[in-house]
Amino acid sequence: MFPVARAAQSLVARGIQHTAVRRAHRKHEPDFHDKYGTMVLLAGAAVFSAVWGYVFTGLNIEWGFSPVGRITPREWRE
């Protein structure tokens, strides 16, 4: 059983080495994430911040540990 396990291990190791060599010699072509990844991340962060900033500034809530007695209803506008 031991020689069979050793042979299987060497086959797996050889396959990994071949894959690594094959990938090392190939030219790296930029994909979508390489080209636009940072831009998409920053745009998403900006949209996230803008939406939540609008929500938080539009609520008129007095922030504190307990909202009891702090939140008062506004008069209805007609």
mmCIF file of N, CA, C and O in Angstrom:
data_model
loop_
_atom_site.group_PDB
_atom_site.id
_atom_site.type_symbol
_atom_site.label_atom_id
_atom_site.label_comp_id
_atom_site.label_asym_id
_atom_site.label_seq_id
_atom_site.Cartn_x
_atom_site.Cartn_y
_atom_site.Cartn_z
ATOM 1 N N MET A 1 0.822 -1.195 0.000
ATOM 2 C CA MET A 1 0.000 0.000 0.000
ATOM 3 C C MET A 1 0.868 1.263 0.000
ATOM 4 O O MET A 1 0.524 2.242 -0.623
ATOM 5 N N PHE A 2 2.008 1.198 0.672
ATOM 6 C CA PHE A 2 2.865 2.374 0.756
ATOM 7 C C PHE A 2 3.405 2.815 -0.604
ATOM 8 O O PHE A 2 3.373 4.005 -0.904
ATOM 9 N N PRO A 3 3.897 1.901 -1.467
ATOM 10 C CA PRO A 3 4.377 2.337 -2.779
ATOM 11 C C PRO A 3 3.270 2.952 -3.641
ATOM 12 O O PRO A 3 3.513 3.887 -4.404
ATOM 13 N N VAL A 4 2.046 2.446 -3.505
ATOM 14 C CA VAL A 4 0.938 2.996 -4.279
ATOM 15 C C VAL A 4 0.645 4.432 -3.833
ATOM 16 O O VAL A 4 0.433 5.322 -4.660
ATOM 17 N N ALA A 5 0.660 4.664 -2.528
ATOM 18 C CA ALA A 5 0.408 6.009 -2.009
ATOM 19 C C ALA A 5 1.512 6.968 -2.441
ATOM 20 O O ALA A 5 1.244 8.121 -2.800
ATOM 21 N N ARG A 6 2.760 6.483 -2.422
ATOM 22 C CA ARG A 6 3.876 7.335 -2.833
ATOM 23 C C ARG A 6 3.777 7.677 -4.318
ATOM 24 O O ARG A 6 4.028 8.810 -4.724
ATOM 25 N N ALA A 7 3.390 6.717 -5.140
ATOM 26 C CA ALA A 7 3.239 6.964 -6.575
ATOM 27 C C ALA A 7 2.111 7.964 -6.837
ATOM 28 O O ALA A 7 2.247 8.856 -7.685
ATOM 29 N N ALA A 8 1.009 7.822 -6.116
ATOM 30 C CA ALA A 8 -0.108 8.754 -6.286
ATOM 31 C C ALA A 8 0.297 10.162 -5.861
ATOM 32 O O ALA A 8 -0.054 11.152 -6.523
ATOM 33 N N GLN A 9 1.064 10.252 -4.790
ATOM 34 C CA GLN A 9 1.508 11.552 -4.314
ATOM 35 C C GLN A 9 2.436 12.213 -5.336
ATOM 36 O O GLN A 9 2.341 13.414 -5.601
ATOM 37 N N SER A 10 3.340 11.434 -5.934
ATOM 38 C CA SER A 10 4.255 12.010 -6.914
ATOM 39 C C SER A 10 3.505 12.441 -8.176
ATOM 40 O O SER A 10 3.855 13.446 -8.801
ATOM 41 N N LEU A 11 2.456 11.698 -8.557
ATOM 42 C CA LEU A 11 1.651 12.102 -9.718
ATOM 43 C C LEU A 11 0.937 13.424 -9.462
ATOM 44 O O LEU A 11 0.882 14.297 -10.322
ATOM 45 N N VAL A 12 0.388 13.555 -8.269
ATOM 46 C CA VAL A 12 -0.300 14.801 -7.911
ATOM 47 C C VAL A 12 0.688 15.960 -7.893
ATOM 48 O O VAL A 12 0.422 17.034 -8.438
ATOM 49 N N ALA A 13 1.852 15.748 -7.285
ATOM 50 C CA ALA A 13 2.866 16.804 -7.215
ATOM 51 C C ALA A 13 3.336 17.184 -8.616
ATOM 52 O O ALA A 13 3.530 18.367 -8.922
ATOM 53 N N ARG A 14 3.524 16.213 -9.479
ATOM 54 C CA ARG A 14 3.974 16.480 -10.847
ATOM 55 C C ARG A 14 2.910 17.274 -11.609
ATOM 56 O O ARG A 14 3.224 18.197 -12.359
ATOM 57 N N GLY A 15 1.641 16.927 -11.403
ATOM 58 C CA GLY A 15 0.568 17.674 -12.056
ATOM 59 C C GLY A 15 0.522 19.115 -11.604
ATOM 60 O O GLY A 15 0.304 20.034 -12.407
ATOM 61 N N ILE A 16 0.735 19.349 -10.318
ATOM 62 C CA ILE A 16 0.747 20.721 -9.791
ATOM 63 C C ILE A 16 1.921 21.499 -10.368
ATOM 64 O O ILE A 16 1.795 22.671 -10.738
ATOM 65 N N GLN A 17 3.081 20.843 -10.467
ATOM 66 C CA GLN A 17 4.249 21.512 -11.037
ATOM 67 C C GLN A 17 4.015 21.874 -12.497
ATOM 68 O O GLN A 17 4.364 22.973 -12.939
ATOM 69 N N HIS A 18 3.423 20.964 -13.270
ATOM 70 C CA HIS A 18 3.144 21.251 -14.674
ATOM 71 C C HIS A 18 2.175 22.422 -14.816
ATOM 72 O O HIS A 18 2.349 23.283 -15.680
ATOM 73 N N THR A 19 1.162 22.453 -13.964
ATOM 74 C CA THR A 19 0.201 23.555 -14.013
ATOM 75 C C THR A 19 0.871 24.885 -13.682
ATOM 76 O O THR A 19 0.625 25.897 -14.337
ATOM 77 N N ALA A 20 1.731 24.885 -12.673
ATOM 78 C CA ALA A 20 2.426 26.114 -12.285
ATOM 79 C C ALA A 20 3.338 26.598 -13.406
ATOM 80 O O ALA A 20 3.395 27.799 -13.704
ATOM 81 N N VAL A 21 4.048 25.695 -14.053
ATOM 82 C CA VAL A 21 4.939 26.081 -15.143
ATOM 83 C C VAL A 21 4.139 26.612 -16.325
ATOM 84 O O VAL A 21 4.505 27.604 -16.950
ATOM 85 N N ARG A 22 3.014 25.956 -16.639
ATOM 86 C CA ARG A 22 2.186 26.390 -17.744
ATOM 87 C C ARG A 22 1.644 27.799 -17.502
ATOM 88 O O ARG A 22 1.617 28.631 -18.408
ATOM 89 N N ARG A 23 1.226 28.075 -16.295
ATOM 90 C CA ARG A 23 0.689 29.405 -15.996
ATOM 91 C C ARG A 23 1.779 30.463 -15.936
ATOM 92 O O ARG A 23 1.530 31.632 -16.207
ATOM 93 N N ALA A 24 2.994 30.073 -15.550
ATOM 94 C CA ALA A 24 4.080 31.049 -15.437
ATOM 95 C C ALA A 24 4.517 31.540 -16.806
ATOM 96 O O ALA A 24 4.952 32.687 -16.945
ATOM 97 N N HIS A 25 4.418 30.719 -17.847
ATOM 98 C CA HIS A 25 4.886 31.103 -19.166
ATOM 99 C C HIS A 25 3.823 31.804 -20.001
ATOM 100 O O HIS A 25 4.115 32.306 -21.072
ATOM 101 N N ARG A 26 2.604 31.830 -19.505
ATOM 102 C CA ARG A 26 1.527 32.464 -20.256
ATOM 103 C C ARG A 26 1.495 33.951 -19.938
ATOM 104 O O ARG A 26 1.693 34.358 -18.799
ATOM 105 N N LYS A 27 1.242 34.778 -20.942
ATOM 106 C CA LYS A 27 1.126 36.215 -20.710
ATOM 107 C C LYS A 27 -0.166 36.507 -19.970
ATOM 108 O O LYS A 27 -1.203 35.949 -20.279
ATOM 109 N N HIS A 28 -0.069 37.405 -19.017
ATOM 110 C CA HIS A 28 -1.245 37.777 -18.224
ATOM 111 C C HIS A 28 -1.999 38.874 -18.957
ATOM 112 O O HIS A 28 -1.468 39.959 -19.200
ATOM 113 N N GLU A 29 -3.230 38.586 -19.324
ATOM 114 C CA GLU A 29 -4.075 39.580 -19.954
ATOM 115 C C GLU A 29 -5.028 40.138 -18.904
ATOM 116 O O GLU A 29 -5.658 39.377 -18.180
ATOM 117 N N PRO A 30 -5.118 41.455 -18.799
ATOM 118 C CA PRO A 30 -5.996 42.026 -17.775
ATOM 119 C C PRO A 30 -7.462 41.688 -18.050
ATOM 120 O O PRO A 30 -7.934 41.789 -19.177
ATOM 121 N N ASP A 31 -8.159 41.279 -17.003
ATOM 122 C CA ASP A 31 -9.579 40.991 -17.130
ATOM 123 C C ASP A 31 -10.381 42.189 -16.616
ATOM 124 O O ASP A 31 -9.826 43.262 -16.353
ATOM 125 N N PHE A 32 -11.669 42.006 -16.484
ATOM 126 C CA PHE A 32 -12.544 43.104 -16.053
ATOM 127 C C PHE A 32 -12.123 43.651 -14.695
ATOM 128 O O PHE A 32 -12.084 44.868 -14.494
ATOM 129 N N HIS A 33 -11.774 42.760 -13.767
ATOM 130 C CA HIS A 33 -11.432 43.203 -12.413
ATOM 131 C C HIS A 33 -10.108 43.957 -12.397
ATOM 132 O O HIS A 33 -9.934 44.888 -11.608
ATOM 133 N N ASP A 34 -9.179 43.549 -13.238
ATOM 134 C CA ASP A 34 -7.921 44.283 -13.312
ATOM 135 C C ASP A 34 -8.129 45.679 -13.886
ATOM 136 O O ASP A 34 -7.491 46.643 -13.459
ATOM 137 N N LYS A 35 -8.993 45.792 -14.879
ATOM 138 C CA LYS A 35 -9.207 47.081 -15.535
ATOM 139 C C LYS A 35 -10.066 48.016 -14.700
ATOM 140 O O LYS A 35 -9.769 49.199 -14.555
ATOM 141 N N TYR A 36 -11.191 47.518 -14.179
ATOM 142 C CA TYR A 36 -12.195 48.393 -13.581
ATOM 143 C C TYR A 36 -12.480 48.117 -12.111
ATOM 144 O O TYR A 36 -13.376 48.724 -11.542
ATOM 145 N N GLY A 37 -11.754 47.205 -11.487
ATOM 146 C CA GLY A 37 -12.064 46.795 -10.120
ATOM 147 C C GLY A 37 -12.063 47.930 -9.119
ATOM 148 O O GLY A 37 -13.008 48.118 -8.354
ATOM 149 N N THR A 38 -11.005 48.733 -9.117
ATOM 150 C CA THR A 38 -10.904 49.834 -8.160
ATOM 151 C C THR A 38 -11.955 50.900 -8.442
ATOM 152 O O THR A 38 -12.564 51.441 -7.515
ATOM 153 N N MET A 39 -12.189 51.164 -9.717
ATOM 154 C CA MET A 39 -13.180 52.177 -10.081
ATOM 155 C C MET A 39 -14.581 51.759 -9.642
ATOM 156 O O MET A 39 -15.352 52.577 -9.108
ATOM 157 N N VAL A 40 -14.918 50.488 -9.846
ATOM 158 C CA VAL A 40 -16.234 49.994 -9.443
ATOM 159 C C VAL A 40 -16.359 50.026 -7.925
ATOM 160 O O VAL A 40 -17.404 50.403 -7.377
ATOM 161 N N LEU A 41 -15.299 49.661 -7.217
ATOM 162 C CA LEU A 41 -15.323 49.681 -5.756
ATOM 163 C C LEU A 41 -15.527 51.103 -5.229
ATOM 164 O O LEU A 41 -16.361 51.333 -4.339
ATOM 165 N N LEU A 42 -14.807 52.059 -5.782
ATOM 166 C CA LEU A 42 -14.946 53.445 -5.328
ATOM 167 C C LEU A 42 -16.312 54.025 -5.687
ATOM 168 O O LEU A 42 -16.901 54.767 -4.890
ATOM 169 N N ALA A 43 -16.817 53.680 -6.863
ATOM 170 C CA ALA A 43 -18.144 54.163 -7.249
ATOM 171 C C ALA A 43 -19.210 53.578 -6.334
ATOM 172 O O ALA A 43 -20.139 54.285 -5.920
ATOM 173 N N GLY A 44 -19.101 52.315 -5.998
ATOM 174 C CA GLY A 44 -20.055 51.703 -5.078
ATOM 175 C C GLY A 44 -19.992 52.332 -3.700
ATOM 176 O O GLY A 44 -21.030 52.565 -3.067
ATOM 177 N N ALA A 45 -18.787 52.610 -3.226
ATOM 178 C CA ALA A 45 -18.646 53.266 -1.919
ATOM 179 C C ALA A 45 -19.246 54.668 -1.944
ATOM 180 O O ALA A 45 -19.876 55.100 -0.968
ATOM 181 N N ALA A 46 -19.076 55.376 -3.048
ATOM 182 C CA ALA A 46 -19.637 56.725 -3.154
ATOM 183 C C ALA A 46 -21.163 56.684 -3.167
ATOM 184 O O ALA A 46 -21.824 57.488 -2.485
ATOM 185 N N VAL A 47 -21.737 55.755 -3.922
ATOM 186 C CA VAL A 47 -23.200 55.637 -3.972
ATOM 187 C C VAL A 47 -23.735 55.228 -2.606
ATOM 188 O O VAL A 47 -24.741 55.778 -2.126
ATOM 189 N N PHE A 48 -23.078 54.271 -1.965
ATOM 190 C CA PHE A 48 -23.486 53.824 -0.633
ATOM 191 C C PHE A 48 -23.483 54.997 0.346
ATOM 192 O O PHE A 48 -24.452 55.210 1.080
ATOM 193 N N SER A 49 -22.395 55.764 0.346
ATOM 194 C CA SER A 49 -22.293 56.902 1.263
ATOM 195 C C SER A 49 -23.330 57.970 0.955
ATOM 196 O O SER A 49 -23.917 58.562 1.876
ATOM 197 N N ALA A 50 -23.567 58.229 -0.326
ATOM 198 C CA ALA A 50 -24.535 59.257 -0.702
ATOM 199 C C ALA A 50 -25.953 58.861 -0.282
ATOM 200 O O ALA A 50 -26.694 59.688 0.269
ATOM 201 N N VAL A 51 -26.322 57.626 -0.519
ATOM 202 C CA VAL A 51 -27.680 57.185 -0.169
ATOM 203 C C VAL A 51 -27.879 57.229 1.333
ATOM 204 O O VAL A 51 -28.881 57.764 1.826
ATOM 205 N N TRP A 52 -26.946 56.660 2.093
ATOM 206 C CA TRP A 52 -27.124 56.649 3.543
ATOM 207 C C TRP A 52 -26.980 58.052 4.132
ATOM 208 O O TRP A 52 -27.630 58.383 5.127
ATOM 209 N N GLY A 53 -26.155 58.893 3.535
ATOM 210 C CA GLY A 53 -26.080 60.290 3.989
ATOM 211 C C GLY A 53 -27.397 61.006 3.793
ATOM 212 O O GLY A 53 -27.855 61.752 4.663
ATOM 213 N N TYR A 54 -28.036 60.774 2.651
ATOM 214 C CA TYR A 54 -29.348 61.363 2.391
ATOM 215 C C TYR A 54 -30.383 60.847 3.387
ATOM 216 O O TYR A 54 -31.185 61.615 3.917
ATOM 217 N N VAL A 55 -30.353 59.554 3.648
ATOM 218 C CA VAL A 55 -31.326 58.970 4.585
ATOM 219 C C VAL A 55 -31.117 59.527 5.985
ATOM 220 O O VAL A 55 -32.080 59.929 6.647
ATOM 221 N N PHE A 56 -29.884 59.570 6.443
ATOM 222 C CA PHE A 56 -29.628 60.026 7.812
ATOM 223 C C PHE A 56 -29.904 61.507 7.990
ATOM 224 O O PHE A 56 -30.368 61.930 9.049
ATOM 225 N N THR A 57 -29.637 62.316 6.971
ATOM 226 C CA THR A 57 -29.905 63.742 7.126
ATOM 227 C C THR A 57 -31.377 64.065 6.921
ATOM 228 O O THR A 57 -31.852 65.099 7.393
ATOM 229 N N GLY A 58 -32.116 63.202 6.271
ATOM 230 C CA GLY A 58 -33.526 63.470 6.036
ATOM 231 C C GLY A 58 -34.439 62.990 7.138
ATOM 232 O O GLY A 58 -35.621 63.314 7.152
ATOM 233 N N LEU A 59 -33.927 62.253 8.114
ATOM 234 C CA LEU A 59 -34.794 61.698 9.156
ATOM 235 C C LEU A 59 -35.075 62.663 10.298
ATOM 236 O O LEU A 59 -36.084 62.530 10.973
ATOM 237 N N ASN A 60 -34.178 63.589 10.552
ATOM 238 C CA ASN A 60 -34.308 64.534 11.673
ATOM 239 C C ASN A 60 -34.505 63.822 13.001
ATOM 240 O O ASN A 60 -35.378 64.166 13.787
ATOM 241 N N ILE A 61 -33.693 62.846 13.262
ATOM 242 C CA ILE A 61 -33.748 62.134 14.538
ATOM 243 C C ILE A 61 -32.636 62.670 15.429
ATOM 244 O O ILE A 61 -31.507 62.847 14.986
ATOM 245 N N GLU A 62 -32.955 62.916 16.679
ATOM 246 C CA GLU A 62 -31.931 63.291 17.646
ATOM 247 C C GLU A 62 -31.323 61.996 18.158
ATOM 248 O O GLU A 62 -31.984 61.202 18.827
ATOM 249 N N TRP A 63 -30.058 61.775 17.839
ATOM 250 C CA TRP A 63 -29.421 60.507 18.157
ATOM 251 C C TRP A 63 -29.046 60.461 19.630
ATOM 252 O O TRP A 63 -28.559 61.409 20.200
ATOM 253 N N GLY A 64 -29.293 59.341 20.260
ATOM 254 C CA GLY A 64 -28.950 59.124 21.651
ATOM 255 C C GLY A 64 -29.128 57.654 21.977
ATOM 256 O O GLY A 64 -29.481 56.839 21.127
ATOM 257 N N PHE A 65 -28.872 57.298 23.219
ATOM 258 C CA PHE A 65 -28.988 55.900 23.609
ATOM 259 C C PHE A 65 -30.434 55.442 23.682
ATOM 260 O O PHE A 65 -30.749 54.310 23.399
ATOM 261 N N SER A 66 -31.335 56.334 24.091
ATOM 262 C CA SER A 66 -32.733 55.975 24.211
ATOM 263 C C SER A 66 -33.582 57.015 23.488
ATOM 264 O O SER A 66 -33.477 58.208 23.769
ATOM 265 N N PRO A 67 -34.427 56.576 22.582
ATOM 266 C CA PRO A 67 -35.243 57.544 21.856
ATOM 267 C C PRO A 67 -36.493 57.985 22.615
ATOM 268 O O PRO A 67 -37.256 58.806 22.115
ATOM 269 N N VAL A 68 -36.711 57.476 23.817
ATOM 270 C CA VAL A 68 -37.924 57.803 24.565
ATOM 271 C C VAL A 68 -37.897 59.286 24.927
ATOM 272 O O VAL A 68 -36.988 59.767 25.591
ATOM 273 N N GLY A 69 -38.898 60.006 24.483
ATOM 274 C CA GLY A 69 -38.998 61.423 24.783
ATOM 275 C C GLY A 69 -38.149 62.305 23.894
ATOM 276 O O GLY A 69 -38.182 63.517 24.033
ATOM 277 N N ARG A 70 -37.383 61.759 23.006
ATOM 278 C CA ARG A 70 -36.511 62.568 22.158
ATOM 279 C C ARG A 70 -37.077 62.757 20.763
ATOM 280 O O ARG A 70 -36.781 63.741 20.112
ATOM 281 N N ILE A 71 -37.828 61.794 20.291
ATOM 282 C CA ILE A 71 -38.385 61.895 18.947
ATOM 283 C C ILE A 71 -39.776 62.488 19.057
ATOM 284 O O ILE A 71 -40.649 61.941 19.717
ATOM 285 N N THR A 72 -39.960 63.625 18.431
ATOM 286 C CA THR A 72 -41.263 64.280 18.472
ATOM 287 C C THR A 72 -41.831 64.335 17.067
ATOM 288 O O THR A 72 -41.091 64.578 16.105
ATOM 289 N N PRO A 73 -43.112 64.122 16.920
ATOM 290 C CA PRO A 73 -43.697 64.183 15.576
ATOM 291 C C PRO A 73 -43.703 65.618 15.059
ATOM 292 O O PRO A 73 -43.846 66.580 15.812
ATOM 293 N N ARG A 74 -43.537 65.759 13.752
ATOM 294 C CA ARG A 74 -43.568 67.074 13.117
ATOM 295 C C ARG A 74 -44.997 67.395 12.702
ATOM 296 O O ARG A 74 -45.813 66.503 12.499
ATOM 297 N N GLU A 75 -45.254 68.661 12.541
ATOM 298 C CA GLU A 75 -46.568 69.082 12.072
ATOM 299 C C GLU A 75 -46.732 68.675 10.614
ATOM 300 O O GLU A 75 -45.781 68.675 9.840
ATOM 301 N N TRP A 76 -47.972 68.324 10.249
ATOM 302 C CA TRP A 76 -48.262 67.889 8.886
ATOM 303 C C TRP A 76 -48.260 69.099 7.965
ATOM 304 O O TRP A 76 -48.857 70.141 8.261
ATOM 305 N N ARG A 77 -47.575 68.949 6.817
ATOM 306 C CA ARG A 77 -47.522 70.040 5.838
ATOM 307 C C ARG A 77 -48.592 69.807 4.798
ATOM 308 O O ARG A 77 -48.771 68.695 4.299
ATOM 309 N N GLU A 78 -49.316 70.849 4.458
ATOM 310 C CA GLU A 78 -50.349 70.711 3.440
ATOM 311 C C GLU A 78 -50.069 71.563 2.249
ATOM 312 O O GLU A 78 -49.370 72.488 2.234
#
